[in-house]
Coordinates of C-alpha atoms and ligand atoms in Angstrom, one line a residue:
X1148 CA 19.0 -16.9 -5.1
X1149 CA 17.1 -13.8 -3.8
X1150 CA 17.0 -13.9 0.1
X1151 CA 14.2 -12.2 1.2
X1152 CA 13.2 -10.3 4.6
X1153 CA 9.6 -10.4 4.4
X1154 CA 7.5 -8.0 7.2
X1155 CA 4.0 -8.8 7.0
X1156 CA 4.3 -12.3 6.0
X1157 CA 0.7 -13.6 7.5
X1158 CA -1.1 -10.6 5.6
X1159 CA -2.9 -11.0 2.2
X1160 CA 0.2 -9.4 0.3
X1161 CA 2.8 -11.7 2.4
X1162 CA 0.8 -14.7 2.1
X1163 CA 0.9 -14.3 -2.2
X1164 CA 4.5 -13.3 -1.6
X1165 CA 5.1 -17.0 0.1
X1166 CA 3.0 -18.4 -2.7
X1167 CA 5.6 -17.1 -5.0
X1168 CA 8.7 -18.5 -3.2
X1169 CA 7.1 -21.5 -3.1
X1170 CA 6.7 -21.8 -6.9
X1171 CA 10.1 -20.5 -7.4
X1172 CA 12.3 -22.5 -4.9
X1173 CA 15.5 -22.3 -6.6
X1174 CA 14.9 -18.6 -7.1
X1175 CA 13.7 -17.3 -3.7
X1176 CA 14.0 -17.9 -0.2
X1177 CA 13.2 -15.9 3.2
X1178 CA 16.4 -14.9 5.2
X1179 CA 13.4 -13.6 8.1
X1180 CA 10.2 -13.1 8.5
X1181 CA 7.9 -10.9 10.9
X1182 CA 4.2 -10.3 11.2
X1183 CA 2.1 -8.3 13.8
X1184 CA -0.2 -10.6 16.2
X1185 CA -0.6 -14.0 14.7
X1186 CA 2.1 -15.8 15.8
X1187 CA 0.4 -19.3 15.1
X1188 CA 0.9 -18.6 11.2
X1189 CA 4.3 -17.2 12.0
X1190 CA 5.0 -20.5 13.3
X1191 CA 3.8 -22.4 10.5
X1192 CA 5.5 -20.2 7.9
X1193 CA 8.7 -20.5 9.6
X1194 CA 8.3 -24.4 9.6
X1195 CA 8.0 -24.5 5.9
X1196 CA 10.7 -22.0 5.1
X1197 CA 13.3 -21.9 8.2
X1198 CA 14.3 -18.4 7.7
X1199 CA 17.3 -17.3 9.8
X1200 CA 15.3 -15.0 12.0
X1201 CA 11.5 -14.4 12.9
X1202 CA 9.8 -11.8 14.9
X1203 CA 6.3 -11.3 15.8
X1204 CA 5.6 -7.5 16.9
X1205 CA 2.6 -8.2 19.1
X1206 CA 1.9 -11.7 19.4
X1207 CA 3.8 -14.8 21.0
X1208 CA 5.3 -17.7 18.8
X1209 CA 7.8 -20.5 19.3
X1210 CA 9.9 -20.9 16.0
X1211 CA 11.4 -24.2 15.2
X1212 CA 14.8 -25.2 15.8
X1213 CA 17.2 -23.2 13.8
X1214 CA 15.2 -20.0 13.4
X1215 CA 16.7 -17.5 15.9
X1216 CA 13.7 -15.7 17.3
X1217 CA 13.7 -12.0 17.4
X1218 CA 12.3 -9.5 20.3
X1219 CA 10.7 -6.2 19.8
X1220 CA 13.2 -3.7 19.5
X1221 CA 15.4 -6.1 17.5
X1222 CA 13.7 -5.4 14.1
X1223 CA 17.0 -4.1 12.4
X1224 CA 18.6 -7.4 12.8
X1225 CA 15.8 -8.8 10.1
X1226 CA 17.6 -7.1 7.4
X1227 CA 20.7 -8.6 8.0
X1228 CA 21.0 -11.1 5.9
X1229 CA 18.7 -10.3 2.8
X1230 CA 18.9 -9.1 -0.6
X1231 CA 15.5 -7.6 -0.6
X1232 CA 13.6 -5.8 2.0
X1233 CA 9.9 -6.9 1.4
X1234 CA 7.5 -4.6 3.4
X1235 CA 4.0 -6.0 3.3
X1236 CA 3.1 -5.0 6.7
X1237 CA -0.2 -3.3 7.1
X1238 CA -0.9 0.6 8.5
X1239 CA 1.9 3.2 9.8
X1240 CA 3.7 0.0 11.6
X1241 CA 5.2 -0.4 8.1
X1242 CA 7.1 2.8 8.0
X1243 CA 9.7 1.9 10.8
X1244 CA 10.5 -1.3 8.8
X1245 CA 10.8 0.9 5.5
X1246 CA 13.3 3.0 7.3
X1247 CA 15.3 0.2 9.0
X1248 CA 15.7 -1.3 5.8
X1249 CA 16.8 1.6 4.1
X1250 CA 19.0 2.6 6.8
X1251 CA 21.0 -1.0 6.1
X1252 CA 21.0 -0.3 2.2
X1253 CA 18.9 -3.0 1.1
X1254 CA 17.0 -2.8 -1.8
X1255 CA 13.0 -2.2 -0.8
X1256 CA 10.1 -3.9 -2.5
X1257 CA 7.5 -1.6 -1.1
X1258 CA 3.8 -2.7 -0.5
X1259 CA 3.1 -0.8 2.4
X1260 CA 1.4 2.3 1.1
X1261 CA 1.7 4.3 4.8
X1262 CA 5.7 4.2 4.3
X1263 CA 5.4 7.0 1.3
X1264 CA 2.1 8.6 2.6
X1265 CA 3.2 9.3 5.9
X1266 CA 7.1 9.3 5.9
X1267 CA 7.6 10.1 2.0
X1268 CA 10.4 12.8 2.9
X1269 CA 12.1 10.7 5.4
X1270 CA 12.0 7.6 3.2
X1271 CA 12.7 9.3 0.0
X1272 CA 15.8 11.0 1.8
X1273 CA 17.1 7.7 3.0
X1274 CA 16.5 6.2 -0.8
X1275 CA 18.6 9.1 -2.3
X1276 CA 21.0 9.3 0.4
X1277 CA 21.9 5.8 0.3
X1278 CA 21.2 5.3 -3.5
X1279 CA 18.6 2.6 -2.4
X1280 CA 16.7 0.5 -5.2
X1281 CA 13.0 1.1 -4.4
X1282 CA 10.5 -0.8 -6.1
X1283 CA 6.8 -0.1 -6.0
X1284 CA 4.5 -3.6 -5.7
X1285 CA 0.9 -1.6 -5.3
X1286 CA -0.4 -2.5 -8.9
X1287 CA -1.1 0.9 -10.2
X1288 CA 2.7 1.7 -9.4
X1289 CA 4.0 -1.3 -10.8
X1290 CA 2.3 -0.2 -14.0
X1291 CA 3.8 3.3 -14.0
X1292 CA 7.0 1.8 -13.4
X1293 CA 6.7 -0.8 -16.2
X1294 CA 5.5 2.1 -18.3
X1295 CA 8.6 4.2 -17.4
X1296 CA 10.8 1.3 -18.4
X1297 CA 11.5 0.6 -14.8
X1298 CA 12.9 4.2 -14.2
X1299 CA 11.5 6.2 -11.5
X1300 CA 13.6 9.3 -12.8
X1301 CA 12.1 8.9 -16.3
X1302 CA 10.5 12.0 -18.2
X1303 CA 6.6 12.0 -18.7
X1304 CA 3.9 14.5 -18.8
X1305 CA 1.3 12.8 -16.6
X1306 CA 0.4 9.9 -14.7
X1307 CA -3.3 8.4 -14.6
X1308 CA -4.2 5.9 -12.0
X1309 CA -7.1 3.5 -12.8
X1310 CA -9.1 2.8 -9.8
X1311 CA -12.3 0.2 -9.7
X1312 CA -14.5 2.9 -8.3
X1313 CA -15.0 0.3 -5.4
X1314 CA -18.6 -1.2 -4.7
X1315 CA -20.4 2.3 -4.5
X1316 CA -19.3 4.0 -7.4
X1317 CA -22.9 4.7 -8.5
X1318 CA -24.8 5.1 -4.8
X1319 CA -26.1 8.1 -3.9
X1320 CA -25.1 10.3 -0.6
X1321 CA -28.7 8.4 1.0
X1322 CA -27.3 5.1 -0.2
X1323 CA -23.7 5.7 0.9
X1324 CA -25.2 6.4 4.6
X1325 CA -26.7 3.1 4.8
X1326 CA -23.7 0.8 3.6
X1327 CA -22.4 -2.0 6.2
X1328 CA -18.9 -3.2 6.7
X1329 CA -20.0 -6.5 4.9
X1330 CA -21.4 -4.5 1.7
X1331 CA -18.0 -2.4 1.9
X1332 CA -15.7 -5.5 2.1
X1333 CA -17.1 -7.1 -1.0
X1334 CA -14.7 -5.4 -3.3
X1335 CA -15.7 -6.0 -7.2
X1336 CA -12.5 -6.9 -8.6
X1337 CA -9.7 -7.2 -5.8
X1338 CA -8.9 -9.6 -3.2
X1339 CA -7.2 -7.8 -0.3
X1340 CA -6.8 -6.9 3.5
X1341 CA -9.8 -5.4 5.1
X1342 CA -8.1 -2.1 5.7
X1343 CA -7.2 -1.4 1.9
X1344 CA -10.4 -3.1 0.9
X1345 CA -12.4 -0.6 2.9
X1346 CA -10.0 2.6 1.7
X1347 CA -10.9 1.3 -1.6
X1348 CA -14.8 1.8 -1.1
X1349 CA -14.0 5.4 0.5
X1350 CA -11.6 6.1 -2.3
X1351 CA -9.0 7.0 0.3
X1352 CA -6.8 4.4 -1.1
X1353 CA -6.7 6.3 -4.3
X1354 CA -5.8 9.5 -2.7
X1355 CA -3.0 7.3 -0.8
X1356 CA -1.7 6.0 -4.4
X1357 CA -1.6 10.1 -5.5
X1358 CA 0.6 10.6 -2.6
X1359 CA 2.7 7.6 -3.3
X1360 CA 3.1 8.6 -6.8
X1361 CA 4.5 12.1 -5.8
X1362 CA 7.3 10.4 -3.8
X1363 CA 8.0 7.2 -6.3
X1364 CA 8.2 9.5 -9.3
X1365 CA 9.7 12.8 -7.7
X1366 CA 6.7 14.8 -9.5
X1367 CA 3.9 17.3 -8.8
X1368 CA -0.1 16.5 -7.4
X1369 CA -0.8 18.5 -10.7
X1370 CA 0.7 16.1 -12.9
X1371 CA -1.1 13.1 -11.4
X1372 CA -5.0 12.3 -12.2
X1373 CA -7.2 9.1 -11.5
X1374 CA -10.1 7.6 -13.5
X1375 CA -12.3 4.6 -12.9
X1376 CA -12.2 1.4 -14.9
X1377 CA -14.5 -1.2 -13.4
X1378 CA -12.9 -4.1 -15.1
X1379 CA -9.4 -3.5 -12.9
X1380 CA -7.5 -4.7 -16.3
X1381 CA -5.5 -1.4 -17.0
X1382 CA -3.7 -1.0 -13.9
X1383 CA -2.6 2.9 -15.0
X1384 CA -1.3 4.7 -17.8
X1385 CA 1.8 7.3 -18.2
X1386 CA 1.2 10.4 -20.6
X1387 CA 4.2 11.9 -22.4
X1388 CA 4.9 15.2 -24.3
X1389 CA 3.9 13.9 -27.7
X1390 CA 0.8 13.1 -26.6
X1391 CA 1.4 9.2 -26.5
X1392 CA 0.1 7.2 -23.4
X1393 CA 1.4 3.8 -22.2
X1394 CA -0.7 1.6 -20.1
X1395 CA 0.0 -1.9 -18.4
X1396 CA -2.6 -4.5 -18.6
X1397 CA -3.2 -7.8 -16.9
X1398 CA -6.0 -9.7 -14.9
X1399 CA -6.2 -8.2 -11.4
X1400 CA -3.8 -10.3 -9.5
X1401 CA -1.0 -9.0 -7.1
X1402 CA 1.3 -12.0 -7.8
X1403 CA 2.6 -9.9 -11.3
X1404 CA 3.5 -7.2 -9.6
X1405 CA 5.1 -8.8 -6.3
X1406 CA 7.2 -11.1 -8.1
X1407 CA 8.3 -8.7 -10.5
X1408 CA 9.4 -6.1 -8.0
X1409 CA 11.6 -9.0 -6.8
X1410 CA 13.1 -9.8 -10.3
X1411 CA 12.5 -6.7 -12.4
X1412 CA 13.9 -6.4 -15.5
X1413 CA 13.4 -9.9 -15.5
X1414 CA 10.1 -11.4 -15.7
X1415 CA 8.8 -15.2 -14.6
X1416 CA 6.0 -16.8 -15.9
X1417 CA 2.8 -16.1 -13.6
X1418 CA -0.5 -15.1 -14.7
X1419 CA -2.3 -16.4 -17.8
X1420 CA -2.0 -14.3 -20.6
X1421 CA -4.9 -11.5 -21.4
X1422 CA -7.6 -12.6 -23.7
X1423 CA -8.9 -9.5 -25.2
X1424 CA -11.6 -10.8 -27.3
X1425 CA -13.1 -12.5 -24.2
X1426 CA -12.9 -9.4 -22.5
X1427 CA -15.0 -7.5 -25.2
X1428 CA -14.7 -4.1 -24.0
X1429 CA -13.0 -1.7 -21.3
X1430 CA -14.5 1.0 -19.5
X1431 CA -13.3 4.4 -18.3
X1432 CA -15.7 6.6 -16.3
X1433 CA -15.2 10.0 -14.3
X1434 CA -13.7 10.1 -11.1
X1435 CA -16.2 10.8 -8.5
X1436 CA -14.2 12.8 -6.1
X1437 CA -17.4 15.0 -5.0
X1438 CA -19.1 12.1 -3.6
X1439 CA -16.1 10.5 -1.7
X1440 CA -14.6 13.1 0.3
X1441 CA -11.7 10.8 1.6
X1442 CA -10.0 11.0 -1.8
X1443 CA -9.7 14.9 -1.5
X1444 CA -8.9 15.3 2.1
X1445 CA -5.9 12.5 1.3
X1446 CA -4.9 14.7 -1.6
X1447 CA -5.0 17.7 0.4
X1448 CA -3.2 16.5 3.1
X1449 CA -0.5 15.5 1.1
X1450 CA -0.2 18.6 -0.7
X1451 CA 0.0 20.3 2.8
X1452 CA 2.9 17.5 3.8
X1453 CA 4.6 17.7 6.9
X1454 CA 3.1 15.7 9.7
X1455 CA -0.6 16.4 8.0
X1456 CA -0.3 12.8 6.0
X1457 CA 0.3 11.1 9.4
X1458 CA -2.7 12.7 10.9
X1459 CA -4.9 11.6 7.9
X1460 CA -3.6 8.2 8.1
X1461 CA -3.9 7.7 11.9
X1462 CA -7.4 9.1 11.8
X1463 CA -8.6 6.9 8.9
X1464 CA -7.0 4.0 10.8
X1465 CA -9.1 4.6 13.6
X1466 CA -12.1 5.2 11.7
X1467 CA -12.0 2.3 9.7
X1468 CA -11.6 -0.1 12.4
X1469 CA -14.4 1.7 14.3
X1470 CA -16.4 1.4 10.9
X1471 CA -15.5 -2.4 10.5
X1472 CA -16.5 -3.0 14.2
X1473 CA -20.0 -1.3 13.8
X1474 CA -19.3 1.6 15.7
X1475 CA -19.6 4.5 13.0
X1476 CA -21.2 4.8 9.7
X1477 CA -19.6 4.9 6.4
X1478 CA -19.7 8.6 5.7
X1479 CA -18.1 9.3 9.3
X1480 CA -15.2 7.6 8.1
X1481 CA -14.4 10.6 5.9
X1482 CA -15.6 13.2 9.0
X1483 CA -13.3 11.7 11.4
X1484 CA -10.7 12.2 9.1
X1485 CA -11.5 15.9 8.4
X1486 CA -12.1 16.8 11.9
X1487 CA -8.6 15.2 12.8
X1488 CA -6.9 17.2 10.0
X1489 CA -8.8 20.5 11.1
X1490 CA -7.5 19.8 15.0
X1491 CA -3.7 19.6 14.3
X1492 CA -1.4 22.1 13.1
X1493 CA 1.1 21.2 10.1
X1494 CA 4.5 20.7 11.2
X1495 CA 7.4 19.9 9.4
X1496 CA 8.5 16.0 9.2
X1497 CA 11.9 15.7 10.9
X1498 CA 12.3 12.2 12.2
X1499 CA 10.4 9.1 12.8
X1500 CA 10.1 9.5 16.8
X1501 CA 8.3 12.9 15.8
X1502 CA 6.2 11.3 13.2
X1503 CA 4.9 8.0 15.9
X1504 CA 4.5 11.0 18.3
X1505 CA 1.8 12.4 15.7
X1506 CA 0.5 9.2 15.0
X1507 CA -0.3 8.3 18.5
X1508 CA -2.1 11.8 19.0
X1509 CA -4.1 11.8 16.4
X1510 CA -5.4 8.1 17.2
X1511 CA -6.5 9.3 20.6
X1512 CA -8.1 12.6 18.7
X1513 CA -9.9 10.2 16.2
X1514 CA -10.9 7.3 19.3
X1515 CA -12.5 10.4 21.4
X1516 CA -14.3 11.7 18.3
X1517 CA -15.8 8.3 17.6
X1518 CA -16.7 7.8 21.2
X1519 CA -18.5 10.9 21.3
X1520 CA -20.3 11.0 17.9
X1521 CA -20.4 7.3 16.9
X1522 CA -23.4 4.9 17.3
Ligands
NAP417 N1 -4.1 -6.6 -0.4 C1 -3.2 -5.9 -1.5 O1 -3.7 -6.4 -2.9 C2 -2.4 -4.5 -1.2 C3 -2.2 -4.3 -2.7 C4 -1.6 -2.7 -3.0 C5 -0.8 -2.5 -1.3 N2 -1.2 -3.3 -0.4 C6 -0.7 -2.3 1.1 O2 -0.1 -3.5 1.3 C7 0.0 -3.3 3.0 C8 -0.5 -4.9 3.2 O3 -1.8 -5.1 3.1 P1 -2.3 -6.5 3.1 O4 -3.8 -5.9 2.3 O5 -1.7 -7.5 2.9 O6 -2.9 -6.4 4.8 P2 -3.4 -7.4 5.9 O7 -3.9 -8.5 4.8 O8 -4.1 -6.8 6.7 O9 -2.0 -7.6 6.4 C9 -1.0 -7.0 7.5 C10 0.0 -7.5 7.6 O10 0.8 -6.6 8.5 C11 1.2 -7.5 10.0 N3 1.6 -6.1 10.8 C12 0.9 -5.5 11.3 N4 1.6 -4.9 12.1 C13 2.6 -5.1 12.2 C14 3.7 -4.9 12.9 N5 3.9 -4.3 13.9 N6 5.1 -5.7 12.7 C15 4.9 -6.2 11.5 N7 4.0 -6.8 10.8 C16 2.6 -6.0 11.3 C17 0.1 -8.3 9.7 O11 0.4 -9.6 10.9 P3 -0.8 -10.0 11.6 O12 -1.7 -10.3 10.8 O13 0.3 -11.1 12.2 O14 -1.1 -9.1 12.6 C18 -0.2 -8.8 8.4 O15 0.9 -9.9 8.2 C19 -0.7 -2.3 3.2 O16 -0.1 -1.2 3.5 C20 -1.7 -2.3 1.8 O17 -2.4 -0.7 1.6 C21 -2.1 -4.1 0.0

């Protein structure tokens, strides 16, 4: 029985993780559940799965008898009883949980991108010092992990991340200026939470994935590329010295990488097998970095490192929130991020409190920028 502490249980990834636990009750159970605001959904999950402990970061909830209610500040206790810490919280909030899970010495299944984007140095230091098994959940990084025979330290010559291209791949600048939140939330192939769906439309998400790949596979930015693949069947590729490339294929369904992160190298029945003749053909197109500045902003911040990726992410979280609320246009997401990056000097990333301070300051900057330049 694998006991899972699931952080972000009420979100898109969290709910799909619960589906897997429902499907294999003899293999998995929840030792702890945590979420941000949705206390009612947390209550329902607690009643169904009866974890030992549960925590609601910002909302209120009443757990059923037998489930210990943890208070804010007691997050470390979520990891006391687990075999795997599954970090599926959204945003910068995920970093703290990842660091606490690493401190507790637990295996980490990492869906939260911001942990490595903002805190890559801190997380990887803890992972190395404590010999933590850090397993990617993101479909692209899971694909790379599979192609590397489940070894993050395996040799390769290049990593290539695939991108659907989002809903606006063929849009001109003028068309991009007119897109609405509803347009951007209509992702062509994946069904995900709102923030990552908008990040897929701006291609910021692919920039995040480049940074994640740099940390996960301890490589250089120059060895990581991206290609557009609208069908989202090839989830990423690894090139080797001899010119060979390995790819991992599957229908776009996050339950496959979620499940594999829990059981690897063992595989459990999950998706239907690929029907290649029914697919007909697979398409690969150039990556349109010049029309989607968020991608380059992310990669540049990642290359600069230190506190700058935290500035990038904080500004992005504020800007996406404002875009979803109809307060700024689509191109203003990149504009807000660019201005925030220009306003903060780089410092070495030294500690979580320092990054939390940077996050708060960059959010204040972005909120101010949005209120003076928005609609
Ligand atoms: N969705 C995907 O297919 C996908 C694929 C790859 C990677 N990811 C990454 O996985 C993460 C989650 O994505 P998602 O799409 O599942 O997001 P989502 O649907 O927006 O869910 C976010 C989850 O985080 C929880 N949360 C927020 N603040 C929290 C806090 N302070 N403490 C504990 N939990 C907190 C939310 O709780 P409440 O709802 O209760 O507020 C919710 O359960 C993101 O980093 C995303 O980039 C997602």
